[in-house]
Short mmCIF file of C-alpha atoms in Angstrom, two decimals:
data_model
loop_
_atom_site.label_atom_id
_atom_site.label_comp_id
_atom_site.label_asym_id
_atom_site.label_seq_id
_atom_site.Cartn_x
_atom_site.Cartn_y
_atom_site.Cartn_z
CA MET R 1 -53.12 -20.86 -16.82
CA LYS R 2 -51.81 -23.55 -14.56
CA ALA R 3 -48.57 -23.71 -12.65
CA GLU R 4 -47.42 -26.33 -15.20
CA ASP R 5 -48.00 -23.87 -18.03
CA LEU R 6 -45.99 -21.27 -16.22
CA TYR R 7 -43.26 -23.80 -15.58
CA LYS R 8 -43.26 -24.74 -19.25
CA ALA R 9 -43.09 -21.05 -20.19
CA MET R 10 -39.78 -20.79 -18.38
CA GLU R 11 -38.28 -22.04 -21.63
CA GLY R 12 -38.68 -18.45 -22.76
CA ILE R 13 -35.72 -17.49 -20.59
CA ASP R 14 -32.75 -16.41 -22.69
CA ASP R 15 -30.02 -18.93 -23.38
CA GLU R 16 -27.45 -16.37 -22.24
CA LEU R 17 -29.14 -16.02 -18.87
CA ILE R 18 -29.29 -19.79 -18.49
CA LEU R 19 -25.64 -20.01 -19.32
CA ARG R 20 -24.87 -17.13 -17.01
CA SER R 21 -26.57 -18.93 -14.15
CA GLU R 22 -24.31 -21.88 -14.93
CA HIS R 23 -21.28 -19.67 -14.89
CA ARG R 24 -22.25 -18.16 -11.61
CA ILE R 25 -20.99 -21.28 -9.93
CA GLU R 26 -17.53 -20.51 -11.16
CA THR R 27 -17.98 -16.78 -10.64
CA ALA R 28 -19.00 -17.25 -7.04
CA ARG R 29 -15.90 -19.33 -6.50
CA GLU R 30 -13.84 -16.85 -8.43
CA GLU R 31 -15.20 -14.01 -6.30
CA GLU R 32 -14.26 -15.95 -3.21
CA GLU R 33 -10.82 -16.67 -4.60
CA GLU R 34 -10.46 -13.07 -5.72
CA ALA R 35 -11.42 -11.90 -2.22
CA GLU R 36 -8.78 -14.23 -0.83
CA ARG R 37 -6.23 -12.93 -3.31
CA ARG R 38 -7.18 -9.34 -2.46
CA LYS R 39 -6.71 -10.08 1.21
CA LYS R 40 -3.28 -11.58 0.61
CA ARG R 41 -2.35 -8.73 -1.73
CA LYS R 42 -3.45 -6.19 0.86
CA ALA R 43 -1.40 -7.90 3.56
CA LYS R 44 1.58 -8.04 1.23
CA ASN R 45 1.17 -4.36 0.30
CA SER R 46 0.84 -3.55 3.95
CA ARG R 47 4.13 -5.28 4.72
CA ALA R 48 5.77 -3.65 1.72
CA ARG R 49 4.50 -0.22 2.80
CA PHE R 50 5.77 -0.74 6.32
CA HIS R 51 9.13 -1.87 4.98
CA ARG R 52 9.29 1.13 2.63
CA TYR R 53 8.41 3.61 5.39
CA PHE R 54 10.83 1.93 7.76
CA THR R 55 13.58 2.14 5.15
CA ILE R 56 12.82 5.81 4.49
CA ALA R 57 12.75 6.56 8.22
CA ALA R 58 15.99 4.69 8.83
CA THR R 59 17.68 6.37 5.87
CA THR R 60 16.48 9.77 6.98
CA ALA R 61 17.65 9.14 10.52
CA ALA R 62 21.04 8.03 9.23
CA ALA R 63 21.28 11.08 6.97
CA VAL R 64 20.35 13.42 9.81
CA PHE R 65 22.87 11.72 12.07
CA LEU R 66 25.61 12.06 9.45
CA LEU R 67 24.62 15.67 8.85
CA LEU R 68 24.81 16.43 12.54
CA MET R 69 28.12 14.66 12.82
CA ALA R 70 29.41 16.60 9.84
CA ARG R 71 28.15 19.83 11.33
CA GLU R 72 29.70 18.98 14.65
CA LEU R 73 33.02 18.24 13.01
CA ALA R 74 32.78 21.32 10.83
CA GLY R 75 31.83 23.36 13.86
CA ALA R 76 34.77 22.07 15.87
CA ARG R 77 37.17 22.73 13.01
CA GLY R 78 35.62 26.11 12.35
CA LEU R 79 35.86 27.16 15.95
CA LYS R 80 39.40 25.91 16.24
CA SER R 81 40.27 27.79 13.11
CA ALA R 82 38.46 30.86 14.35
CA LYS R 83 40.50 30.62 17.53
CA SER R 84 43.68 30.41 15.56
CA SER R 85 42.63 33.58 13.78
CA ASN R 86 42.22 35.29 17.16
CA LEU R 87 38.46 35.17 17.28
CA THR R 88 38.71 36.18 20.91
CA SER R 89 40.14 39.40 19.73
CA GLY R 90 37.04 39.97 17.72
CA THR R 91 37.76 38.23 14.44
CA VAL R 92 36.13 35.44 12.48
CA ALA R 93 37.65 33.68 9.49
CA GLN R 94 36.16 34.82 6.22
CA SER R 95 35.15 31.34 5.10
CA GLN R 96 35.41 27.70 6.02
CA ASP R 97 38.04 27.23 3.32
CA ASP R 98 40.19 29.93 4.86
CA GLN R 99 39.78 28.31 8.25
CA TYR R 100 40.75 24.89 6.97
CA MET R 101 43.71 26.37 5.12
CA ALA R 102 44.94 28.15 8.23
CA GLU R 103 44.45 25.07 10.33
CA ALA R 104 46.26 22.86 7.83
CA MET R 105 49.17 25.27 7.69
CA GLU R 106 49.34 25.41 11.47
CA GLU R 107 49.30 21.62 11.75
CA ALA R 108 51.93 21.30 9.04
CA ALA R 109 54.17 23.72 10.88
CA ALA R 110 53.64 21.83 14.13
CA GLU R 111 54.47 18.54 12.45
CA GLU R 112 57.59 19.96 10.87
CA GLU R 113 58.84 20.99 14.28
CA ALA R 114 57.84 17.73 15.88
CA MET R 115 59.20 15.38 13.20
CA PRO R 116 62.95 15.88 13.72
CA GLU R 117 62.63 15.24 17.43
CA THR R 118 60.55 12.17 16.86
CA PHE R 119 62.85 10.75 14.26
CA SER R 120 65.97 11.50 16.23
CA GLU R 121 64.53 9.87 19.31
CA SER R 122 63.41 6.88 17.31
CA ALA R 123 66.80 6.57 15.73
CA GLU R 124 68.42 6.66 19.11
CA ASP R 125 65.99 4.11 20.41
CA THR R 126 66.78 1.68 17.64
CA VAL R 127 70.46 1.88 18.52
CA GLN R 128 69.67 1.10 22.16
CA ASP R 129 68.68 -2.23 23.64
CA ASN R 130 65.62 -3.51 21.79
CA ASP R 131 64.08 -5.33 24.76
CA SER R 132 63.96 -2.30 27.00
CA VAL R 133 62.93 0.13 24.30
CA GLN R 134 59.76 -1.47 22.94
CA SER R 135 57.42 0.20 25.42
CA GLU R 136 59.23 3.48 25.14
CA GLU R 137 59.00 3.41 21.35
CA ALA R 138 55.24 3.55 21.55
CA ALA R 139 55.24 6.45 23.97
CA ALA R 140 58.03 8.47 22.40
CA PRO R 141 56.22 9.87 19.36
CA VAL R 142 53.25 10.97 21.49
CA GLU R 143 55.49 12.68 23.92
CA ALA R 144 57.29 14.31 21.05
CA GLU R 145 54.09 15.62 19.41
CA VAL R 146 52.64 17.21 22.51
CA PRO R 147 55.58 19.54 23.18
CA ALA R 148 55.61 20.39 19.47
CA GLU R 149 51.95 21.53 19.56
CA GLU R 150 52.48 23.37 22.79
CA SER R 151 55.47 25.12 21.35
CA VAL R 152 53.42 26.36 18.37
CA GLN R 153 50.61 27.57 20.63
CA ASP R 154 53.06 29.23 22.99
CA LYS R 155 54.66 30.92 20.03
CA SER R 156 51.32 32.11 18.75
CA LEU R 157 50.22 33.33 22.19
CA ALA R 158 53.56 34.99 22.67
CA GLU R 159 53.14 36.87 19.42
CA ASP R 160 49.62 37.93 20.37
CA ALA R 161 50.47 38.68 23.97
CA GLY R 162 51.46 42.22 23.32
CA LYS R 163 48.43 43.06 21.22
CA THR R 164 45.07 44.47 22.23
CA ALA R 165 41.78 43.69 20.58
CA VAL R 166 42.10 46.94 18.73
CA ASP R 167 45.49 45.84 17.47
CA LEU R 168 44.17 42.54 16.33
CA LEU R 169 41.24 44.19 14.68
CA GLY R 170 43.67 46.43 12.99
CA GLU R 171 45.50 43.43 11.57
CA MET R 172 42.25 42.17 10.19
CA ALA R 173 41.26 45.56 8.98
CA ASP R 174 40.55 44.22 5.55
CA GLU R 175 37.85 41.96 6.96
CA TYR R 176 36.46 43.34 10.21
CA VAL R 177 35.87 46.93 11.03
CA ALA R 178 33.86 46.81 14.24
CA LEU R 179 33.15 44.72 17.32
CA GLU R 180 30.21 45.36 19.60
CA TYR R 181 28.37 43.51 22.31
CA ILE R 182 25.09 43.80 24.11
CA SER R 183 23.19 41.77 26.66
CA ALA R 184 20.15 39.91 25.42
CA GLU R 185 18.05 41.79 27.95
CA ASP R 186 19.25 45.17 26.73
CA GLU R 187 18.80 44.17 23.11
CA ALA R 188 15.25 43.17 23.83
CA LYS R 189 14.68 46.63 25.27
CA GLY R 190 16.27 48.24 22.24
CA GLY R 191 19.41 49.27 24.11
CA ALA R 192 22.64 50.36 22.45
CA ARG R 193 25.58 48.03 21.89
CA THR R 194 28.84 48.56 23.65
CA VAL R 195 32.31 48.75 22.12
CA PRO R 196 34.48 46.79 24.54
CA ASP R 197 37.66 47.95 26.12
CA TYR R 198 39.45 44.60 26.01
CA THR R 199 42.26 43.66 28.28
CA LYS R 200 44.87 41.06 27.39
CA ALA R 201 43.60 38.89 30.27
CA GLY R 202 40.07 39.08 28.87
CA GLU R 203 41.23 38.11 25.43
CA ALA R 204 43.12 35.16 26.88
CA ALA R 205 40.04 34.05 28.81
CA LEU R 206 37.84 34.24 25.74
CA SER R 207 40.42 32.41 23.67
CA ALA R 208 40.76 29.70 26.31
CA ALA R 209 37.00 29.37 26.51
CA PHE R 210 36.70 28.72 22.82
CA GLU R 211 39.67 26.42 22.84
CA SER R 212 38.29 24.24 25.60
CA GLY R 213 34.75 24.25 24.27
CA ARG R 214 33.07 21.02 23.29
CA ALA R 215 30.92 21.17 20.18
CA GLU R 216 27.36 19.85 20.49
CA PRO R 217 24.41 19.77 18.10
CA SER R 218 22.46 22.93 18.81
CA PHE R 219 19.01 21.31 18.93
CA LEU R 220 20.21 18.72 21.47
CA ALA R 221 22.08 21.11 23.75
CA LYS R 222 20.26 22.44 26.82
CA LYS R 223 21.83 25.82 26.38
CA GLY R 224 19.20 27.97 28.06
CA LYS R 225 18.36 31.53 27.09
CA PRO R 226 20.79 33.86 25.28
CA VAL R 227 22.59 36.18 27.66
CA TYR R 228 24.97 38.22 25.48
CA TYR R 229 25.45 38.88 21.83
CA VAL R 230 28.72 39.89 20.19
CA TYR R 231 28.55 41.48 16.75
CA LEU R 232 31.52 41.41 14.37
CA THR R 233 31.07 43.63 11.35
CA ARG R 234 32.95 42.95 8.15
CA LYS R 235 34.21 45.65 5.88
CA GLY R 236 31.49 44.83 3.37
CA GLY R 237 28.85 45.35 6.02
CA GLN R 238 28.22 41.66 6.76
CA VAL R 239 27.76 41.05 10.45
CA ASN R 240 28.68 37.85 12.28
CA LYS R 241 27.02 37.19 15.58
CA ALA R 242 28.28 35.22 18.57
CA THR R 243 25.74 34.27 21.23
CA PHE R 244 26.46 33.45 24.85
CA TYR R 245 23.87 31.33 26.61
CA GLU R 246 23.02 31.10 30.29
CA ASN R 247 23.99 27.42 30.55
CA GLU R 248 27.56 28.15 29.48
CA TYR R 249 27.24 27.61 25.78
CA ILE R 250 28.58 29.79 22.97
CA SER R 251 27.44 29.75 19.35
CA LEU R 252 28.43 31.51 16.14
CA ASP R 253 25.93 32.20 13.40
CA SER R 254 28.63 31.48 10.82
CA ILE R 255 28.63 27.89 12.11
CA PRO R 256 24.95 27.01 12.26
CA GLY R 257 23.59 24.01 14.13
CA VAL R 258 26.50 23.75 16.56
CA VAL R 259 27.08 25.23 20.01
CA MET R 260 30.22 25.08 22.15
CA LYS R 261 29.89 23.93 25.74
CA ILE R 262 32.52 25.61 27.96
CA SER R 263 33.40 25.16 31.61
CA HIS R 264 31.86 27.30 34.29
CA ALA R 265 35.18 28.93 35.19
CA GLU R 266 35.94 29.86 31.62
CA TYR R 267 32.42 31.04 31.06
CA GLU R 268 32.68 33.33 34.07
CA ALA R 269 36.02 34.61 32.83
CA VAL R 270 34.57 35.36 29.42
CA MET R 271 31.50 37.00 30.83
CA GLN R 272 33.75 39.40 32.71
CA LEU R 273 34.38 41.00 29.35
CA PHE R 274 30.77 42.08 29.09
CA ARG R 275 29.92 43.10 32.65
CA MET U 1 -14.62 -30.92 -28.77
CA GLU U 2 -15.88 -27.41 -29.34
CA ASP U 3 -19.64 -26.85 -29.52
CA THR U 4 -19.40 -25.51 -33.07
CA ALA U 5 -17.65 -28.73 -34.17
CA ILE U 6 -20.35 -30.84 -32.53
CA ILE U 7 -23.08 -28.81 -34.25
CA ASP U 8 -21.24 -29.27 -37.55
CA LEU U 9 -21.36 -33.04 -37.00
CA TYR U 10 -25.14 -32.83 -36.54
CA TRP U 11 -25.42 -30.85 -39.72
CA LYS U 12 -23.30 -33.41 -41.56
CA ARG U 13 -25.57 -36.11 -40.19
CA ASP U 14 -22.54 -37.75 -38.59
CA GLU U 15 -23.55 -40.11 -35.78
CA ARG U 16 -20.42 -39.13 -33.85
CA ALA U 17 -22.37 -35.97 -33.01
CA ILE U 18 -24.42 -37.88 -30.45
CA GLU U 19 -21.32 -39.58 -28.99
CA GLU U 20 -19.60 -36.26 -28.56
CA THR U 21 -22.70 -34.63 -27.12
CA ASP U 22 -23.16 -37.46 -24.65
CA ARG U 23 -19.49 -37.26 -23.67
CA LYS U 24 -19.62 -33.52 -23.10
CA TYR U 25 -23.19 -32.91 -21.87
CA GLY U 26 -24.39 -36.33 -20.68
CA ASN U 27 -23.99 -35.64 -16.98
CA TYR U 28 -25.31 -32.12 -17.35
CA CYS U 29 -28.50 -33.19 -19.07
CA TYR U 30 -28.94 -36.05 -16.63
CA THR U 31 -28.87 -33.53 -13.74
CA VAL U 32 -31.42 -31.32 -15.45
CA ALA U 33 -33.75 -34.29 -15.91
CA ASP U 34 -33.15 -35.68 -12.46
CA ASN U 35 -34.05 -32.34 -10.84
CA ILE U 36 -37.53 -32.86 -12.27
CA LEU U 37 -38.00 -36.61 -12.31
CA ARG U 38 -35.99 -37.74 -9.29
CA SER U 39 -35.62 -41.12 -10.91
CA ARG U 40 -32.41 -42.54 -12.33
CA GLU U 41 -34.15 -44.71 -14.90
CA ASP U 42 -36.49 -41.98 -16.05
CA SER U 43 -33.66 -39.43 -16.18
CA GLU U 44 -31.44 -41.70 -18.30
CA GLU U 45 -34.28 -42.32 -20.71
CA CYS U 46 -34.94 -38.64 -20.81
CA VAL U 47 -31.32 -37.95 -21.73
CA SER U 48 -31.50 -40.50 -24.55
CA ASP U 49 -34.67 -38.83 -25.79
CA THR U 50 -32.79 -35.53 -25.68
CA TRP U 51 -30.11 -36.78 -28.09
CA LEU U 52 -32.83 -37.97 -30.47
CA ARG U 53 -34.62 -34.63 -30.25
CA ALA U 54 -31.36 -32.81 -30.87
CA TRP U 55 -30.60 -35.04 -33.87
CA ASN U 56 -33.99 -34.18 -35.33
CA SER U 57 -33.63 -30.48 -34.59
CA MET U 58 -30.21 -29.94 -36.17
CA PRO U 59 -30.57 -29.11 -38.95
CA PRO U 60 -32.47 -26.92 -39.48
CA GLN U 61 -31.58 -25.32 -36.15
CA ARG U 62 -28.09 -24.12 -35.36
CA PRO U 63 -28.13 -23.14 -31.67
CA SER U 64 -25.86 -20.31 -30.58
CA ILE U 65 -25.44 -21.89 -27.13
CA LEU U 66 -25.57 -25.67 -27.39
CA ARG U 67 -25.55 -26.16 -23.63
CA ALA U 68 -28.71 -24.09 -23.09
CA PHE U 69 -30.31 -25.62 -26.17
CA LEU U 70 -29.85 -29.14 -24.79
CA ALA U 71 -30.97 -28.05 -21.32
CA LYS U 72 -34.24 -26.76 -22.73
CA ILE U 73 -34.87 -29.97 -24.65
CA THR U 74 -34.09 -32.12 -21.62
CA ARG U 75 -36.19 -29.96 -19.34
CA ASN U 76 -39.12 -30.09 -21.74
CA LEU U 77 -38.93 -33.86 -22.14
CA ALA U 78 -38.45 -34.43 -18.43
CA PHE U 79 -41.42 -32.26 -17.59
CA ASP U 80 -43.62 -34.06 -20.10
CA ARG U 81 -42.53 -37.33 -18.56
CA TYR U 82 -43.15 -35.91 -15.10
CA ARG U 83 -46.66 -34.85 -16.02
CA ALA U 84 -47.44 -38.22 -17.52
CA ARG U 85 -46.09 -39.96 -14.47
CA SER U 86 -47.80 -37.72 -11.94
CA ALA U 87 -51.20 -37.85 -13.65
CA ALA U 88 -51.98 -40.81 -11.45
CA LYS U 89 -50.24 -39.68 -8.28
CA ARG U 90 -48.76 -36.52 -6.85
CA GLY U 91 -45.67 -36.68 -4.73
CA ASN U 92 -44.11 -34.14 -2.38
CA GLY U 93 -40.67 -33.69 -3.95
CA THR U 94 -38.87 -30.63 -5.28
CA MET U 95 -40.87 -30.52 -8.50
CA GLU U 96 -44.12 -30.43 -6.60
CA ALA U 97 -42.79 -27.64 -4.46
CA VAL U 98 -41.74 -25.68 -7.56
CA LEU U 99 -45.17 -26.08 -9.11
CA ASP U 100 -46.88 -25.12 -5.89
CA GLU U 101 -44.81 -21.97 -5.76
CA LEU U 102 -45.58 -21.12 -9.36
CA ALA U 103 -49.25 -21.70 -8.71
CA GLU U 104 -49.08 -18.49 -6.64
CA CYS U 105 -48.38 -16.66 -9.88
CA ALA U 106 -50.79 -18.63 -12.07
CA ASP U 107 -54.25 -17.59 -13.22
CA THR U 108 -56.97 -19.89 -11.97
CA SER U 109 -59.84 -18.37 -13.94
CA GLY U 110 -59.90 -21.34 -16.32
CA ASN U 111 -60.05 -19.57 -19.68
CA TRP U 112 -56.40 -20.37 -20.49
CA ASP U 113 -56.99 -23.51 -22.51
CA ALA U 114 -58.91 -21.71 -25.23
CA VAL U 115 -55.92 -19.78 -26.46
CA GLU U 116 -53.25 -22.10 -25.16
CA ALA U 117 -50.84 -22.16 -28.09
CA TYR U 118 -50.78 -18.42 -28.64
CA GLU U 119 -50.74 -17.61 -24.96
CA ALA U 120 -47.97 -20.10 -24.29
CA LYS U 121 -45.70 -18.39 -26.79
CA GLU U 122 -46.55 -14.98 -25.43
CA LEU U 123 -46.12 -16.19 -21.88
CA GLY U 124 -42.71 -17.65 -22.68
CA GLU U 125 -41.58 -14.33 -24.13
CA ALA U 126 -42.96 -12.46 -21.11
CA ILE U 127 -41.08 -14.76 -18.75
CA GLY U 128 -37.93 -14.15 -20.77
CA ARG U 129 -38.36 -10.38 -20.48
CA PHE U 130 -39.15 -10.63 -16.78
CA ALA U 131 -36.00 -12.65 -16.14
CA ARG U 132 -33.88 -10.15 -18.09
CA GLU U 133 -35.25 -7.24 -16.09
CA LEU U 134 -34.46 -8.84 -12.74
CA PRO U 135 -31.32 -7.83 -10.89
CA ASP U 136 -28.50 -10.23 -11.65
CA LYS U 137 -28.58 -12.08 -8.38
CA GLU U 138 -32.35 -12.53 -8.44
CA ALA U 139 -32.23 -13.61 -12.09
CA ARG U 140 -29.76 -16.32 -11.18
CA LEU U 141 -31.97 -17.56 -8.35
CA PHE U 142 -35.04 -17.45 -10.58
CA VAL U 143 -33.38 -19.53 -13.32
CA ARG U 144 -31.91 -22.09 -10.96
CA ARG U 145 -35.20 -22.62 -9.18
CA TYR U 146 -37.82 -22.37 -11.93
CA PHE U 147 -35.90 -23.42 -14.99
CA PHE U 148 -33.59 -26.06 -13.52
CA SER U 149 -35.92 -26.97 -10.61
CA GLU U 150 -33.02 -27.06 -8.19
CA ALA U 151 -33.66 -27.57 -4.50
CA THR U 152 -33.29 -24.43 -2.39
CA SER U 153 -30.52 -26.10 -0.41
CA ASP U 154 -28.55 -26.70 -3.62
CA ILE U 155 -29.05 -23.10 -4.73
CA ALA U 156 -27.93 -21.84 -1.35
CA ARG U 157 -24.79 -23.95 -1.57
CA ARG U 158 -24.16 -22.90 -5.15
CA TYR U 159 -24.30 -19.18 -4.38
CA GLN U 160 -22.90 -19.23 -0.85
CA MET U 161 -26.20 -18.13 0.67
CA THR U 162 -28.32 -19.43 3.53
CA GLU U 163 -31.30 -21.52 2.56
CA ASN U 164 -33.59 -19.11 4.35
CA ASN U 165 -32.14 -16.24 2.34
CA VAL U 166 -32.83 -18.13 -0.87
CA THR U 167 -36.40 -18.89 0.17
CA VAL U 168 -37.13 -15.28 1.07
CA SER U 169 -35.58 -14.02 -2.16
CA LEU U 170 -37.63 -16.46 -4.25
CA SER U 171 -40.79 -15.36 -2.47
CA ARG U 172 -40.11 -11.76 -3.44
CA ILE U 173 -39.37 -12.78 -7.01
CA ARG U 174 -42.70 -14.62 -7.25
CA LYS U 175 -44.53 -11.53 -6.05
CA LYS U 176 -42.80 -9.52 -8.74
CA LEU U 177 -43.68 -12.16 -11.32
CA ARG U 178 -47.33 -12.17 -10.39
CA LYS U 179 -47.47 -8.40 -10.63
CA TYR U 180 -45.62 -8.53 -13.94
CA LEU U 181 -48.00 -11.12 -15.43
CA THR U 182 -51.04 -9.25 -14.15
CA GLU U 183 -49.86 -6.02 -15.71
CA GLY U 184 -49.09 -7.95 -18.90
CA GLY U 185 -52.68 -9.17 -19.14
CA PHE U 186 -51.90 -12.82 -18.53
CA MET U 187 -54.18 -12.97 -15.51
#
């Protein structure tokens, strides 16, 4: 057998294989093109994935921000409402709806008192010289509202002035039946809670503290360690807990996620209740 | 025109069959011939001979793959022409290199001529089986080099390989072929 015979015998190769070897030219190019397409597709997917994750992250961040804002607002309203229900005397509103209702009624009453003054002053102003009154017109309603609010608060404080915590608890007898407090240190040791002997001055200090507090998201606030706990027991046995922190923050478990930052002076005044 | 339509023309003895074949496969067959002959004149004559051989083969034959059928005819004619031409002189082109490489796998005992016709058929079938059993990439290289007699540089370009890679791969394939033919009793 010569090399020529072997070469001639190559005709025994299948037609399909011969054709396939022809097609490999295209296939090789196709593979190259496919690799190129894969690369582009991968890059595109990569960009799409980044965009998707970025969108999700941004949406989540926005949602969390809105949630925190909502909590902060709800916390501020809840605390204000709780104050109006004499929380400092050891009471907490039964629900957010009750708090909002009470607040709305209080604001409506304040507006009713303020409106006549505002309108009467405005009416008088319109009768007076227009040139000299323009600046006063803008200031008049504000000045009228502030005394109106103050008058409502004064009225409320005046009504509460003669009452002790026990009295106030008595008024809320349908909701709260007990108020106790304990230091965080004592609670950690398993100590007993104390039933406070409130004074009117103490109640006023606590009320003022809550009133002046500034709501902050709990996880952002540098509130420090808990110092005192106040337990408010409902008639049904449900207990609400207020926590006082070392860095002059107060929180209520009925308003989760929000703490109230109060001034040092007011914090000291409040803490007098528990020392 | 589709291959089946061209084949039908051959079977109808319509002379347009050759025109259509030349239009579709003229360049292809020329390349196959030129890989062996390396002569424009000889390759063109070889292609013309291919159309005549195809005309005489169809009918009775009806090839399933017309392209491969024509390639085999062209290759066969070109090689015959090459052998006739090189009887007087031996060059140093691609074809010589291909034959030198295949000589590594050939039997030199000299008793081949006695049973040439039978052995040639058997050998062709064995080569076909060997090519089928090769991995796809090696099969491609084997066909391009030893069926189409393509230069290694052309194969390398065709398959995006280095020429050295092609040469090494072909060397391994030849070793396999020699072993295969030895085990098959051809040597």
